[in-house]
Coordinates of C-alpha atoms in Angstrom, one line a residue:
M288 CA 184.1 64.3 232.2
I289 CA 185.5 67.5 233.7
R290 CA 185.1 68.9 230.3
K291 CA 181.2 68.3 230.3
N292 CA 180.8 69.9 233.7
R293 CA 182.4 73.0 232.5
A294 CA 180.1 73.4 229.3
Q295 CA 177.3 72.8 231.4
S296 CA 178.2 75.8 233.8
S297 CA 179.2 77.8 230.7
S298 CA 175.9 77.5 229.0
L299 CA 174.2 78.2 232.1
F300 CA 176.3 81.6 232.6
L301 CA 175.1 82.1 228.8
M302 CA 171.5 81.7 229.2
E303 CA 171.7 83.7 232.4
L304 CA 173.7 86.5 230.5
I305 CA 170.8 86.3 227.7
L306 CA 168.0 86.6 230.3
A307 CA 169.7 89.9 231.9
I308 CA 169.8 91.4 228.7
L309 CA 166.2 90.6 227.8
F310 CA 165.3 92.0 231.2
F311 CA 167.2 95.2 230.8
S312 CA 165.8 95.5 227.4
I313 CA 162.2 95.4 228.4
T314 CA 163.1 97.8 231.1
S315 CA 164.8 100.2 228.9
A316 CA 161.9 100.3 226.5
V317 CA 159.3 100.7 228.7
C318 CA 161.5 103.8 230.3
V319 CA 161.6 105.3 226.9
Q320 CA 158.0 105.2 226.5
F321 CA 157.3 107.1 229.9
F322 CA 160.0 109.9 228.8
V323 CA 158.3 110.4 225.5
K324 CA 154.8 110.7 227.1
S325 CA 156.6 113.3 229.9
H326 CA 157.9 115.3 226.9
L327 CA 154.9 115.3 225.3
L328 CA 152.6 116.2 228.1
G329 CA 155.5 118.8 228.8
R330 CA 154.9 120.6 225.6
E331 CA 151.1 120.4 226.1
S332 CA 151.3 122.1 229.5
K333 CA 154.0 124.7 228.2
A334 CA 151.3 125.3 224.9
L335 CA 148.6 125.7 227.5
A336 CA 149.9 127.9 229.9
R337 CA 151.3 130.2 227.0
A338 CA 147.6 130.3 225.4
V339 CA 146.2 131.3 229.1
N340 CA 148.8 134.0 229.1
E341 CA 147.9 135.7 225.8
C342 CA 144.2 135.0 226.0
S343 CA 144.5 136.9 229.3
N344 CA 146.4 139.7 227.8
I345 CA 143.7 140.3 224.9
A346 CA 140.8 140.2 227.8
E347 CA 142.8 142.7 230.0
I348 CA 143.2 145.0 227.0
Y349 CA 139.4 144.7 226.3
D350 CA 138.3 145.0 229.8
T351 CA 139.9 148.3 229.8
S352 CA 138.2 150.0 227.0
D353 CA 134.8 151.7 226.4
S354 CA 134.4 150.6 222.8
I355 CA 135.3 147.9 220.2
E356 CA 137.2 150.6 218.1
D357 CA 139.1 151.4 221.3
T358 CA 139.9 147.7 221.8
L359 CA 141.0 147.7 217.9
S360 CA 143.2 150.8 218.3
L361 CA 144.8 149.4 221.6
L362 CA 145.2 145.8 220.2
K363 CA 147.1 147.2 217.3
A364 CA 149.4 149.7 219.5
N365 CA 150.4 146.5 221.6
F366 CA 150.6 143.8 219.0
P367 CA 151.2 145.5 215.6
E368 CA 151.4 142.0 213.9
I369 CA 147.4 141.5 214.7
L370 CA 144.9 141.1 212.0
T371 CA 141.9 143.3 212.5
D372 CA 138.6 143.3 210.7
S373 CA 136.4 146.0 211.9
E374 CA 133.7 145.6 209.5
T375 CA 130.2 145.1 210.9
D376 CA 127.5 142.9 209.6
G377 CA 125.0 145.6 208.6
C378 CA 124.3 146.2 212.5
A379 CA 125.3 149.5 214.1
S380 CA 124.4 150.3 217.6
P381 CA 122.4 153.4 218.4
D382 CA 125.4 155.4 219.6
G383 CA 127.3 154.8 216.4
L384 CA 129.7 152.3 217.6
S385 CA 130.0 149.2 215.8
A386 CA 128.4 145.7 216.7
G387 CA 131.3 143.6 216.1
A388 CA 134.7 143.2 215.2
S389 CA 137.0 140.5 215.0
A390 CA 141.1 139.8 215.3
I391 CA 143.6 137.4 214.5
L392 CA 147.0 136.8 215.5
H393 CA 149.6 134.2 214.7
Y394 CA 152.3 132.7 216.8
N395 CA 155.0 130.4 216.0
D396 CA 156.1 127.3 218.5
A397 CA 157.9 129.8 221.0
F398 CA 154.6 131.9 221.0
S399 CA 156.1 134.8 219.7
P400 CA 154.0 136.4 216.9
C401 CA 154.9 135.8 213.4
P402 CA 153.5 135.9 209.8
K403 CA 150.5 133.1 209.1
E404 CA 152.6 130.9 207.1
E405 CA 155.0 130.4 209.9
A406 CA 152.1 130.0 212.4
S407 CA 152.0 126.9 214.8
Y408 CA 149.3 128.5 216.7
T409 CA 146.2 131.0 215.9
L410 CA 144.8 133.4 218.6
T411 CA 141.3 134.3 217.4
A412 CA 139.2 137.0 219.2
A413 CA 135.3 138.2 218.5
F414 CA 134.3 141.6 219.8
T415 CA 130.4 142.3 220.4
R416 CA 128.6 144.8 221.7
E417 CA 124.6 145.1 223.0
D418 CA 123.5 147.9 224.5
S419 CA 126.3 148.7 227.1
M420 CA 127.6 145.2 227.5
L421 CA 130.8 144.5 225.5
A422 CA 131.9 140.8 225.2
A423 CA 134.6 138.9 224.0
D424 CA 135.1 135.2 222.8
I425 CA 139.0 134.6 222.9
Q426 CA 140.4 131.2 221.6
V427 CA 143.9 129.7 220.7
T428 CA 144.1 126.9 218.6
D429 CA 147.1 124.9 217.4
S430 CA 147.9 123.9 213.7
D431 CA 145.4 121.2 213.6
D432 CA 142.7 123.7 214.6
S433 CA 142.3 121.8 217.9
V434 CA 141.1 124.4 220.7
I435 CA 143.9 124.8 223.3
Y436 CA 142.3 127.4 225.5
K437 CA 138.9 129.3 225.2
L438 CA 138.0 132.4 227.0
K439 CA 134.8 134.6 227.2
T440 CA 134.6 137.7 228.8
S441 CA 132.2 140.7 229.1
H442 CA 132.2 144.2 231.0
H443 CA 129.4 146.8 231.3
T444 CA 130.5 150.4 230.0
A445 CA 129.4 153.1 232.3
R446 CA 126.9 155.8 230.8
R447 CA 128.7 159.1 231.0
T448 CA 126.7 162.4 231.3
D449 CA 127.6 165.7 229.6
Y450 CA 130.0 167.0 232.4
E451 CA 132.2 163.6 232.9
E452 CA 135.2 163.5 230.2
R453 CA 135.6 160.3 228.2

């Protein structure tokens, strides 16, 4: 009879051990999901922060220029990898400046400029001019063409008199 009590106590211990392992495995599965979600959110927020920074850089360069051509030359000087398209769509402004242009810059995972084949992110900027207003639509998209960040900016170019220098 002593053996029978010993068998019952060892089976209870085994049952308690199985339940403890089951509890810890369920808890660890939930924790792994939290860690994965946290990692993905961290990557998304890092990409958003870098996209905001890059769009702001392009917007600052654009806001300091007086024309689209000046903007394109400043962008080429600061970003040698940028691809510009300064062709107009048949419209020219009265002072001879182009009515529109665009620029594309490709980035890798670390947000360093790279060739199109290695790109994970793409910055696209469209510049337009209407009278004395310059406007820019700048956006960063990922490899799935979903927009990460979009920025619209415009500024007025002052008209200069003959005695003022450019």
